[in-house]
Coordinates of C-alpha atoms (C1' of nucleotides) in Angstrom, one line a residue:
Chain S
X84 CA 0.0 0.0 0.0
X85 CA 1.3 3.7 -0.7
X86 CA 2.2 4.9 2.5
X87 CA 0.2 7.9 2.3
X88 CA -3.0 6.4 2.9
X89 CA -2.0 4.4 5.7
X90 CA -2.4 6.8 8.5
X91 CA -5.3 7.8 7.8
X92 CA -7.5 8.5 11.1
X93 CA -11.4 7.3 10.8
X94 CA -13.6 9.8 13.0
X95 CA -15.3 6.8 14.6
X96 CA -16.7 7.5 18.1
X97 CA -14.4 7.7 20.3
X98 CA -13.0 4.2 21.0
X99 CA -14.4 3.6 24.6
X100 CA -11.3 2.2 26.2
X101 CA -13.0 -1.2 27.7
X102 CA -12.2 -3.4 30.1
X103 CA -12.5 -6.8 28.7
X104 CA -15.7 -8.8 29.9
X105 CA -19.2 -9.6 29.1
X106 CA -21.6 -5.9 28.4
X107 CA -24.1 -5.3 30.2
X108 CA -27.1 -4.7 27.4
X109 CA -26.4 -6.7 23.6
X110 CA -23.8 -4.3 23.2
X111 CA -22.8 -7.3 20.9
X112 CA -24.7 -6.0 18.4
X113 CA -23.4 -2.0 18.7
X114 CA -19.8 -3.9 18.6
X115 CA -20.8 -5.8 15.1
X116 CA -21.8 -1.9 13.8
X117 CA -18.6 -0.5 14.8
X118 CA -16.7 -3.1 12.8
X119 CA -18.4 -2.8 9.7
X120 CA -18.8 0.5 9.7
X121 CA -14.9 0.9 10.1
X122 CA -14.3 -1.8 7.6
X123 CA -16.5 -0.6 5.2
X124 CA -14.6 2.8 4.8
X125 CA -11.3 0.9 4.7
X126 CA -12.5 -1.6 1.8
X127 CA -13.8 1.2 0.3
X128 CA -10.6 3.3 0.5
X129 CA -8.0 0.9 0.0
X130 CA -9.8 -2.2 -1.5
X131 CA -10.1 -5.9 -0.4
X132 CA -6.3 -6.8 -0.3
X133 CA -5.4 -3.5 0.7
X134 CA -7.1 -3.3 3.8
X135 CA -5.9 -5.6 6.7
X136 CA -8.1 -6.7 9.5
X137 CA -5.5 -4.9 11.9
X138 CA -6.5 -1.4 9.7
X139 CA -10.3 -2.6 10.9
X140 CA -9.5 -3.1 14.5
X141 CA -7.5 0.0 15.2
X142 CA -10.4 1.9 13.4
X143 CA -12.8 0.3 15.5
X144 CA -10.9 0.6 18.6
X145 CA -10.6 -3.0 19.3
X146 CA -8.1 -5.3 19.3
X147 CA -7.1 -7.7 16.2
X148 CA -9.4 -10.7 17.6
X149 CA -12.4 -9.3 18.1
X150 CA -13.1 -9.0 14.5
X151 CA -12.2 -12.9 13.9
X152 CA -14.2 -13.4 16.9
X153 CA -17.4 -11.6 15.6
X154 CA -17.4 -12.4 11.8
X155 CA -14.6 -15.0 11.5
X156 CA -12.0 -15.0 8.6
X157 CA -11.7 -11.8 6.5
X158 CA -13.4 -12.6 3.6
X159 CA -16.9 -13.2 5.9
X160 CA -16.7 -9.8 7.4
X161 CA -16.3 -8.9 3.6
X162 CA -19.2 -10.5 2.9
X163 CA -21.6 -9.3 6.0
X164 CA -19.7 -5.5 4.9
X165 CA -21.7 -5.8 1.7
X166 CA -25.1 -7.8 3.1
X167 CA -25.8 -5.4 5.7
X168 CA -26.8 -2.7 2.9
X169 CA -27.4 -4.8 0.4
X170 CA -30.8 -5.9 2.5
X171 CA -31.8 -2.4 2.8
X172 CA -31.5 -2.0 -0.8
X173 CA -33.0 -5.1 -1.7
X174 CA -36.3 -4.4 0.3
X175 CA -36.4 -0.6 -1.3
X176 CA -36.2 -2.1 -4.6
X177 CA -38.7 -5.0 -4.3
X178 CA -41.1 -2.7 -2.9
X179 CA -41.4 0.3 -5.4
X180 CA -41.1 -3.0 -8.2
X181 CA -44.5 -4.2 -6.3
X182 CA -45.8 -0.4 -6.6
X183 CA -45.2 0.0 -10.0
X184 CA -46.8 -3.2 -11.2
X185 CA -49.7 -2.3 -9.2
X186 CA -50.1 0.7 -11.1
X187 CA -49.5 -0.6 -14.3
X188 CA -52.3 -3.5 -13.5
X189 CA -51.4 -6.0 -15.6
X190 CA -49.8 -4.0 -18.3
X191 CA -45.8 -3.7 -19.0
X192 CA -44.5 -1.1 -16.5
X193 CA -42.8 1.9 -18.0
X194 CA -38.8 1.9 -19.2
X195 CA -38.5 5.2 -17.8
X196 CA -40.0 3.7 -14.2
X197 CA -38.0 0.9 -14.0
X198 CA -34.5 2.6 -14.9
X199 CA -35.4 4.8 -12.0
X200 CA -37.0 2.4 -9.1
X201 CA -33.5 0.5 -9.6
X202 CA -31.6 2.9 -9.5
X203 CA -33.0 5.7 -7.1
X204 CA -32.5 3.9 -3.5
X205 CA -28.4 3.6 -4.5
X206 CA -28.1 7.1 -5.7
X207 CA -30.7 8.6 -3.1
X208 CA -28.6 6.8 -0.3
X209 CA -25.2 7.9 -1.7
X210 CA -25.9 11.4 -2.1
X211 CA -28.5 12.0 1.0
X212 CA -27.5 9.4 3.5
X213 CA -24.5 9.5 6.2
X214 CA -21.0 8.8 5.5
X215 CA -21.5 5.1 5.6
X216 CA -23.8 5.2 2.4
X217 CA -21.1 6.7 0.7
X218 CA -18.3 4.6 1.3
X219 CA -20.6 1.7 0.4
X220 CA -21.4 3.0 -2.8
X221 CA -17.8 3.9 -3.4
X222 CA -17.0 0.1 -2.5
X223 CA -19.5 -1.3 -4.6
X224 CA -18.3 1.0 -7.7
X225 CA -14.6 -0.7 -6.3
X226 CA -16.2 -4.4 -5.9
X227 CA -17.8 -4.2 -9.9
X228 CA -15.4 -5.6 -11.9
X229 CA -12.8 -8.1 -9.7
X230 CA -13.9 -11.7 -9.0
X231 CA -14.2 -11.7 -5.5
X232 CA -16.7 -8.6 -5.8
X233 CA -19.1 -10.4 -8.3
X234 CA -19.1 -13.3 -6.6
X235 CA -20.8 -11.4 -3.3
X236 CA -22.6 -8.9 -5.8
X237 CA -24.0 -12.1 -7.2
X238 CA -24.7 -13.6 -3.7
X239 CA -27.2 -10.6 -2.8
X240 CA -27.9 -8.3 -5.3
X241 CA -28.7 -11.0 -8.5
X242 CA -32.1 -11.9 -7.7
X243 CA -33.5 -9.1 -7.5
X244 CA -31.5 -7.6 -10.5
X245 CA -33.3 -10.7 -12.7
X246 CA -36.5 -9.4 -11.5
X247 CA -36.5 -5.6 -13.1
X248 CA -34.5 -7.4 -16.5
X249 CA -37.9 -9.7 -16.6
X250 CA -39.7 -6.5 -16.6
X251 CA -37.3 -4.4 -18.9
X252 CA -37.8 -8.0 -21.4
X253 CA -41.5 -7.6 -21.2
X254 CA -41.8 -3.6 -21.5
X255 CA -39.7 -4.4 -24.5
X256 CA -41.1 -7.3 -26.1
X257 CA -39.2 -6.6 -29.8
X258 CA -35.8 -6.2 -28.1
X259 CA -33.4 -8.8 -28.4
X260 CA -33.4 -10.0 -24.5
X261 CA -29.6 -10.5 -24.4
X262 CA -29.7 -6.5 -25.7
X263 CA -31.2 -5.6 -22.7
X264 CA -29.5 -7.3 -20.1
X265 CA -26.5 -5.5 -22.0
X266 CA -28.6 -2.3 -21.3
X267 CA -28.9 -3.3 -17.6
X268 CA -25.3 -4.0 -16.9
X269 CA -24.7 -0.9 -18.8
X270 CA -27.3 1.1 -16.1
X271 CA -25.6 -0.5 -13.5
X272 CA -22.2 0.8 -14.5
X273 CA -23.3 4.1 -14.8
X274 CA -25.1 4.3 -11.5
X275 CA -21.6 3.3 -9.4
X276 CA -19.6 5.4 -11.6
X277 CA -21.6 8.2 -10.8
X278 CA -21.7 7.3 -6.9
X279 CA -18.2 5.7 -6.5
X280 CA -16.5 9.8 -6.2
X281 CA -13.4 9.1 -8.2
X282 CA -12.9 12.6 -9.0
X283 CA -12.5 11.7 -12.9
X284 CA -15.6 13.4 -14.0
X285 CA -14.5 16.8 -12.8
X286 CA -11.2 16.5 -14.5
X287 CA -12.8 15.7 -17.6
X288 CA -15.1 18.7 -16.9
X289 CA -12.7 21.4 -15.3
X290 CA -15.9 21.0 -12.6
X291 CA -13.9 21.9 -9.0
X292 CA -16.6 20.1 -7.1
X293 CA -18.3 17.4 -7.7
X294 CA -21.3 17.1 -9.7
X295 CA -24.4 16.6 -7.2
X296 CA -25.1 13.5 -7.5
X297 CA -29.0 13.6 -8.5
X298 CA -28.6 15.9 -11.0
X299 CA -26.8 12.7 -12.6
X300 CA -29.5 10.6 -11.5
X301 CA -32.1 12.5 -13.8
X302 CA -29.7 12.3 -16.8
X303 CA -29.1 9.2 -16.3
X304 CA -32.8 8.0 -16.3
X305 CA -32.9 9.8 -19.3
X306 CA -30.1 9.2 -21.3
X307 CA -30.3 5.0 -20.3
X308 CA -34.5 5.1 -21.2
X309 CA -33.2 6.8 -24.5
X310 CA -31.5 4.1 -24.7
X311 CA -33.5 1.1 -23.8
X312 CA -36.3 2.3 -25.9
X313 CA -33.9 1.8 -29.2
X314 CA -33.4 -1.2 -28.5
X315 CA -37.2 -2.4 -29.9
X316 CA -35.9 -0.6 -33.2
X317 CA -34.9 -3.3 -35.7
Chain W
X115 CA -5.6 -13.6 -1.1
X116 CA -7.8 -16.5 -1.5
X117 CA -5.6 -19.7 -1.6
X118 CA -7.6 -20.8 -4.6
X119 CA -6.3 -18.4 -6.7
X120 CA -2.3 -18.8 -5.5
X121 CA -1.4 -22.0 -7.4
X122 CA -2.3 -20.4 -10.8
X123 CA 0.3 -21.1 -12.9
X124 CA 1.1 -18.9 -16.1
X125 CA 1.3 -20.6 -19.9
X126 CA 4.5 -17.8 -20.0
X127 CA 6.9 -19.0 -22.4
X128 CA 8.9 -21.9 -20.9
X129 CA 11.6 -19.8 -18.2
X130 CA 14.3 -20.3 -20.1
X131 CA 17.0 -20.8 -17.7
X132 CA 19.7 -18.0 -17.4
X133 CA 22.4 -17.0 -16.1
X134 CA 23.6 -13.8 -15.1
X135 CA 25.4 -11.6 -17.0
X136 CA 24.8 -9.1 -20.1
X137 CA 22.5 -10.5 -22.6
X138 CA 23.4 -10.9 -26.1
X139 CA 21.7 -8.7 -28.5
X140 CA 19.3 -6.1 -26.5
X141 CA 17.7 -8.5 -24.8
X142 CA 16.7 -6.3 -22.3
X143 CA 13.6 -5.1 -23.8
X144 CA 12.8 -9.0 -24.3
X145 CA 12.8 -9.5 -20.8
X146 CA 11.2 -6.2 -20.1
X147 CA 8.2 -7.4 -22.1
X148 CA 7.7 -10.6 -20.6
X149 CA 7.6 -8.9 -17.0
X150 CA 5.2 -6.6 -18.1
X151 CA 2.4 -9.6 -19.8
X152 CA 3.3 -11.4 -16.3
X153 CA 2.1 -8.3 -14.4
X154 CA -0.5 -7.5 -16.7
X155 CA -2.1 -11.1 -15.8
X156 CA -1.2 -10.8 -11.9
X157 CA -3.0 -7.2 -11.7
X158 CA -6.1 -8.1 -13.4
X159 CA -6.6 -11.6 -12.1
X160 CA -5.6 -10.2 -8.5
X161 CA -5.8 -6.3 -8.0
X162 CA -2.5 -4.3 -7.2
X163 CA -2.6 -5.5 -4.1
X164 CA -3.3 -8.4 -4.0
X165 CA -0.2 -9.2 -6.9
X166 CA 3.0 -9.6 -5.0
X167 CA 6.2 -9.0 -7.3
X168 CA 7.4 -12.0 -6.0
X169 CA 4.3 -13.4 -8.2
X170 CA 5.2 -11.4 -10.8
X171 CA 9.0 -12.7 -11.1
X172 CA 7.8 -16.3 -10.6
X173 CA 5.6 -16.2 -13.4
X174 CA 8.0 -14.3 -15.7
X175 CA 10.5 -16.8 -14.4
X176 CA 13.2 -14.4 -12.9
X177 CA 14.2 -13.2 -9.6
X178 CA 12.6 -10.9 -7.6
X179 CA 15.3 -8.2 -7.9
X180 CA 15.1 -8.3 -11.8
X181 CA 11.3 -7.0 -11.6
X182 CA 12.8 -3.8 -9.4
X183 CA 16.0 -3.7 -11.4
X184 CA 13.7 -2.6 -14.3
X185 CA 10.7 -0.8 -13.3
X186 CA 11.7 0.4 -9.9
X187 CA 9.2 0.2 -7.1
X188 CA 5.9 -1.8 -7.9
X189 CA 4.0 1.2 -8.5
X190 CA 5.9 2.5 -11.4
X191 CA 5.7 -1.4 -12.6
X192 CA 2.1 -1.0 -12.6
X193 CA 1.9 2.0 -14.5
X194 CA 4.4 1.3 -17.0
X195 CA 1.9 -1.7 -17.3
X196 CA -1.1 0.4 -18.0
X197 CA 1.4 2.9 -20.5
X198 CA 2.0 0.3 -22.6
X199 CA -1.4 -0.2 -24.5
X200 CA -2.4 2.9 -23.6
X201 CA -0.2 4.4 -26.1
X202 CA -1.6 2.0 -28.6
X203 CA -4.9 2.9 -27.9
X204 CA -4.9 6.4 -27.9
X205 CA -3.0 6.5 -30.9
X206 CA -5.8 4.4 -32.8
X207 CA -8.3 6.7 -31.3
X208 CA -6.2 9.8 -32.2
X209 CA -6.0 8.6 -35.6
X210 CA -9.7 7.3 -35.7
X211 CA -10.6 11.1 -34.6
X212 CA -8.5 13.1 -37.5
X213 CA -10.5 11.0 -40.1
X214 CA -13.3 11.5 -38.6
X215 CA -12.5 15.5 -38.8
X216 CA -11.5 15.1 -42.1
X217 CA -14.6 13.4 -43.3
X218 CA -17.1 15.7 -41.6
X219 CA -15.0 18.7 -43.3
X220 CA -15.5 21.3 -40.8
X221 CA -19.4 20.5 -39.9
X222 CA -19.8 18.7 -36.3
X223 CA -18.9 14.7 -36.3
X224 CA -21.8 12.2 -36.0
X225 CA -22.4 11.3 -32.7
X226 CA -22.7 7.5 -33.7
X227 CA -19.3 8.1 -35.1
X228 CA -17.8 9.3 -32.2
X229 CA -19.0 6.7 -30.1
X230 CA -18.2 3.6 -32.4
X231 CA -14.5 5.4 -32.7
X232 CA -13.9 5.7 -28.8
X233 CA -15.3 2.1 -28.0
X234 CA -14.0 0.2 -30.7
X235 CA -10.4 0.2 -30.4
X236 CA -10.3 -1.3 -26.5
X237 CA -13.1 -4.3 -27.8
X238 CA -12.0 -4.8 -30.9
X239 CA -8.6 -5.3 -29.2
X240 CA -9.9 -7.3 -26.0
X241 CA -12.2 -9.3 -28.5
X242 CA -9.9 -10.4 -31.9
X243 CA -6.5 -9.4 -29.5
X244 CA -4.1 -11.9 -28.1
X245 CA -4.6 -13.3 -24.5
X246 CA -2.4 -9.6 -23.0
X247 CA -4.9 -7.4 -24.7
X248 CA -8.0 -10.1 -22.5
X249 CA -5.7 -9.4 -19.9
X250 CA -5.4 -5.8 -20.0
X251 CA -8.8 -5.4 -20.6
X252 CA -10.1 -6.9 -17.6
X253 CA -7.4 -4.5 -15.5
X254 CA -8.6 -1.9 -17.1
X255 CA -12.1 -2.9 -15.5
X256 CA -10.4 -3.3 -12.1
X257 CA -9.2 0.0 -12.1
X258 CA -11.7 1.5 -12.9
X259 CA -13.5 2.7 -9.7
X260 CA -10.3 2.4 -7.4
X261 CA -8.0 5.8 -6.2
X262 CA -5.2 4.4 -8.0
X263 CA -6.5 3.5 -10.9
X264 CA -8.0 6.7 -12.0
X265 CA -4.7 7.9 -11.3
X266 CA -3.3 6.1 -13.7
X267 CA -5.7 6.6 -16.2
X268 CA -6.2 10.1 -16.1
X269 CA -2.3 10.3 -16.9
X270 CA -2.6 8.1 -19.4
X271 CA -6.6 8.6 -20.8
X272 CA -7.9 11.9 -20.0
X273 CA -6.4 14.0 -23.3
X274 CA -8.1 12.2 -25.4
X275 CA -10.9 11.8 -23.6
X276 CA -11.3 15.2 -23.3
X277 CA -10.7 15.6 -27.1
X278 CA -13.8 13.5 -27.6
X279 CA -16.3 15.2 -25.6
X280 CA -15.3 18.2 -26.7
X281 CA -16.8 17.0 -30.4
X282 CA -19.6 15.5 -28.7
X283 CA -20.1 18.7 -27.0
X284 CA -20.3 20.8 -30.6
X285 CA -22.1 17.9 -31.7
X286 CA -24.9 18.3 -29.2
X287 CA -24.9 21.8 -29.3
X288 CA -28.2 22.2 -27.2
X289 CA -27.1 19.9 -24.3
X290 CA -25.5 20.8 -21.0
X291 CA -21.9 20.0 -21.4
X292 CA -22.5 18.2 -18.1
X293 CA -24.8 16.0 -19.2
X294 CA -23.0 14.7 -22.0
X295 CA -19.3 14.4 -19.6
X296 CA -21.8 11.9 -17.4
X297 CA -23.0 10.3 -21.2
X298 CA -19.0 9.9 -22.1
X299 CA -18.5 8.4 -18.4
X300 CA -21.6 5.7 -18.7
X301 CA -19.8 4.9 -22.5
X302 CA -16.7 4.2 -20.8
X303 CA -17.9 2.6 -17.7
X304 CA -20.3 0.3 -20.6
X305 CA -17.3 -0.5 -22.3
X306 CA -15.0 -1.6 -19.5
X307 CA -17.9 -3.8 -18.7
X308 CA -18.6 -5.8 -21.1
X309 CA -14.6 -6.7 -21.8
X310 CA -14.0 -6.7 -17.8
X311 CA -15.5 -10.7 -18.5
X312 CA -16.6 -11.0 -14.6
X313 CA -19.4 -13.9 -15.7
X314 CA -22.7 -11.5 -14.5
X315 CA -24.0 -10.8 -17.9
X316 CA -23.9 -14.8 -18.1
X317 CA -25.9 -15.0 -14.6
X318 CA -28.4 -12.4 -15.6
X319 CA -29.5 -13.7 -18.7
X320 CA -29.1 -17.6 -18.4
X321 CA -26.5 -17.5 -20.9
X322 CA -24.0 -20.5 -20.9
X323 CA -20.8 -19.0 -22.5
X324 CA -19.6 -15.2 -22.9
X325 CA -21.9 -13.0 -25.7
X326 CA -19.3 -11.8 -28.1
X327 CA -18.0 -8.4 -27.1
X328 CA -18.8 -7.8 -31.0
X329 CA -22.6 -8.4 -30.3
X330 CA -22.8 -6.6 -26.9
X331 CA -20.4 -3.5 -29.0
X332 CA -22.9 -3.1 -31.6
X333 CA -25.8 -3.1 -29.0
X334 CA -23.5 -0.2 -27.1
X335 CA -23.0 2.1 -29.5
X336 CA -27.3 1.8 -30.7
X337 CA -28.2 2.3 -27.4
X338 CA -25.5 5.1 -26.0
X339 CA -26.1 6.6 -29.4
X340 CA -29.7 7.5 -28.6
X341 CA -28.6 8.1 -25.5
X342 CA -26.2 11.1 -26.4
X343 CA -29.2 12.3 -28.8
X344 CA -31.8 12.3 -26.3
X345 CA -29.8 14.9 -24.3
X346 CA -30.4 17.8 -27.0
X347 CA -34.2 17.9 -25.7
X348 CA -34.9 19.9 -23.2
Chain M
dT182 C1' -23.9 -18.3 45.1
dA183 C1' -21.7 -21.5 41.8
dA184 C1' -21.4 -22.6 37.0
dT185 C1' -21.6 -21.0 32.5
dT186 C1' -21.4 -18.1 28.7
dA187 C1' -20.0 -13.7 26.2
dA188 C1' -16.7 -10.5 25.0
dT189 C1' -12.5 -8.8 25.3
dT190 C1' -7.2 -8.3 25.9
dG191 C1' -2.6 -9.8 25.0
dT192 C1' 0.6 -12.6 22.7
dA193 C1' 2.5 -15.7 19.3
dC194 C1' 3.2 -18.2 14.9
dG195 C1' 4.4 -19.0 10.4
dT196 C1' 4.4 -16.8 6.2
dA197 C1' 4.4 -13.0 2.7
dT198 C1' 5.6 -8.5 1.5
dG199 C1' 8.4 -4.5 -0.8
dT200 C1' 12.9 -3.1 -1.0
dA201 C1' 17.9 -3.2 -0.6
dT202 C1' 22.6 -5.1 -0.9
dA203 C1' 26.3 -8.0 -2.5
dA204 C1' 28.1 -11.0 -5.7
dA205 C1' 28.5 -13.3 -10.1
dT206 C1' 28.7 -13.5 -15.0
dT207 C1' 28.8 -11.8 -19.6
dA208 C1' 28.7 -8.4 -23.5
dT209 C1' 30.5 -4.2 -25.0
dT210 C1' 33.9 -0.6 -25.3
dG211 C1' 38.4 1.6 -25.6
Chain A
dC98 C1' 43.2 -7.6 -23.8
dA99 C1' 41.8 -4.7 -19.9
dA100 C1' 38.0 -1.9 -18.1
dT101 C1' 33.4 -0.9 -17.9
dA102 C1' 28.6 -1.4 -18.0
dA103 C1' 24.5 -4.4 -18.1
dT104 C1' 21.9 -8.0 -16.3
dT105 C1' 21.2 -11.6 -13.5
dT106 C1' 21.3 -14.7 -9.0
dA107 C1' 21.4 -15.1 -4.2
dT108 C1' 20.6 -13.4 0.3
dA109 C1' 18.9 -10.4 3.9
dC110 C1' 15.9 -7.1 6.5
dA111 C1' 12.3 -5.1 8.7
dT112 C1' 7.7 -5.0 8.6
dA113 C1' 2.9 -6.6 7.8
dC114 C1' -0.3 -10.1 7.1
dG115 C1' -4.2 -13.6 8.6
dT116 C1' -5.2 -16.7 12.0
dA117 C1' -4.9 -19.1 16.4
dC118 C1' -4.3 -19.8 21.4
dA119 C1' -4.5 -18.6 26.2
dA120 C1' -5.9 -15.7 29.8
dT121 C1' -9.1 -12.3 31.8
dT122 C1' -13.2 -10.1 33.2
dA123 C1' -18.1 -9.5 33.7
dA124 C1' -22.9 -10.6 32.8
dT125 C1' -26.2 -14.2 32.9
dT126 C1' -28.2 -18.5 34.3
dA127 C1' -29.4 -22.3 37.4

DNA sequence: TAATTAATTGTACGTATGTATAAATTATTG
DNA sequence: CAATAATTTATACATACGTACAATTAATTA
């Protein structure tokens, strides 16, 4: 690792200097957050191999065994790292998929609709929620393309994903279906390249800050229905 | 790393077995070029990280001081890996653009044209290319999201990336030039996907082996097409 | 209150890592 | 042919890594 990043200081809550022992309420449970959350910002800054469980504890504020002893070897904590949000994301997309097919009472729900159910809860969290959204959405713009990273991507985030592609198929029926799971994937790049803060699109702008987030949301709704929708075009 | 992965052996030319001293002809550049395809592999297969140069000098079949004797520390290693075919590919996109100039003689460049002369070069190359061009391909993928990769590629990417939106920016003379910047960044993130070969588009659609990154090019340069043209409504 | 369980600290082990140094061997140069 | 430069082998160093073990403390349970 470049030394550079190494020292950097997480601004966790202050580690609570504690005795070892048994806690009084499920403090188990506040523990499991703490690691996580520290993890999560380490995977996301440095990568899988990059970060060490050591760079976890001392973020924390625990020592190295703690994290074995909650989540076992490294590559389960990597795993709960991504399952914890993945669930929350899950349930937000299932939900507004029931919605919409409600509304569209039996008919094919809209393109434009279903680009922006899938995508909405990951942008909306990145740009709106706490600092924990957005290292997850950096790490999953990290995770997309390395083995390891599909593998867990696949593990929680594929069934769901066949789900709105089934929909896209049916809203459009002339397509070519391996078209639009192209299409999808392509969505799907987009939306982590947009939340994974890599600074490129500023220096390809001359932008000093960074674009906000949902303004890139509504063009890429648009600019991926654009594109979906010419897919039906023979 | 996982232990799965640390056996892999590379089908490198067979390490033919030296000794030390000064080389014949200019050998130097032979060996030079065999450390960077064993790199090449290492980083995409593994991340930065998770490649040890000791991996890298096994597989080129040299010692570990030969890989430092000639690129220095890893990290210049790892960007003279990611200079190599980047030169290539920016000159065929270079080239592909003065044509382009030439044949639009002085009026604004299709926007089709400008997307099928950005994309094609990396899967034409990852697609009809030897196994190093698969290879760098997939790193490419890998580095697409992370800190140091976008490092690396703006030194090595951004002018020319820059060139190009600046024609699709005169070409879509009624967008917001931020709009299409996020458009360019979906294009690249698109094309990196489909030659990153991580096995999803195969789990999303049922598929048994890879679609050709011929089919899934065509199918990216319809639908980004319309993408880029929907941006020019307002 | 005694036994058990949960959560933590501290330490240790074997290996892997990036980098540096020293030595050896051979082509090239003067 | 002697001197120099280039390229390799071999070894070493200090540190970092993931995992495991033993010990300690406190809450819970019977």
């Amino acid at each position: 690792m470049r030394q550079e990043l190494r020292s950097l200081k997480l601004d966790q809550t202050p580690a609570t200097v504690r005795k070892p022992g048994r806690p009084k309420g499920g403090r188990s449970g506040e523990t499991r957050e703490r690691i996580l959350d520290a993890a999560e910002q380490l995977f996301a800054d440095r990568g899988y191999d990059g970060a060490s469980i050591r760079d976890v504890a001392s973020a924390a504020g625990l020592q190295i065994h703690s994290i074995g002893y909650h989540f076992g070897p490294k590559e389960q904590l990597f795993d709960a790292v991504v399952a914890r949000r993945a669930d929350i994301m899950t349930g937000q997309r299932r939900e507004a998929l029931a919605e919409a097919r409600q509304r569209a009472g039996g008919d094919a729900i809209p393109i434009v609709q279903l680009v922006r159910d899938y995508v909405s809860p990951f942008i909306q969290s990145a740009s709106h929620g706490d600092v924990g959204w957005r290292n997850y959405a950096a790490l999953m713009g990290r995770l997309a393309n390395s083995p390891l990273g599909t593998e867990i991507i696949a593990r929680h985030y594929d069934e769901t994903a066949r789900e709105y592609i089934a929909e896209l198929q049916r809203a459009l029926a002339g397509a070519n279906p391996e078209d639009v799971v192209d299409g999808f994937s392509a969505m799907v790049a987009a939306m982590l390249g947009i939340c994974a803060a890599t600074g490129r699109p500023e220096r390809l702008s001359g932008r000093r800050a960074q674009r906000p987030p949902e303004d890139s949301f509504e063009t890429l709704v648009r600019f991926h229905t654009a594109g979906f929708l010419t897919l039906t075009i023979a």
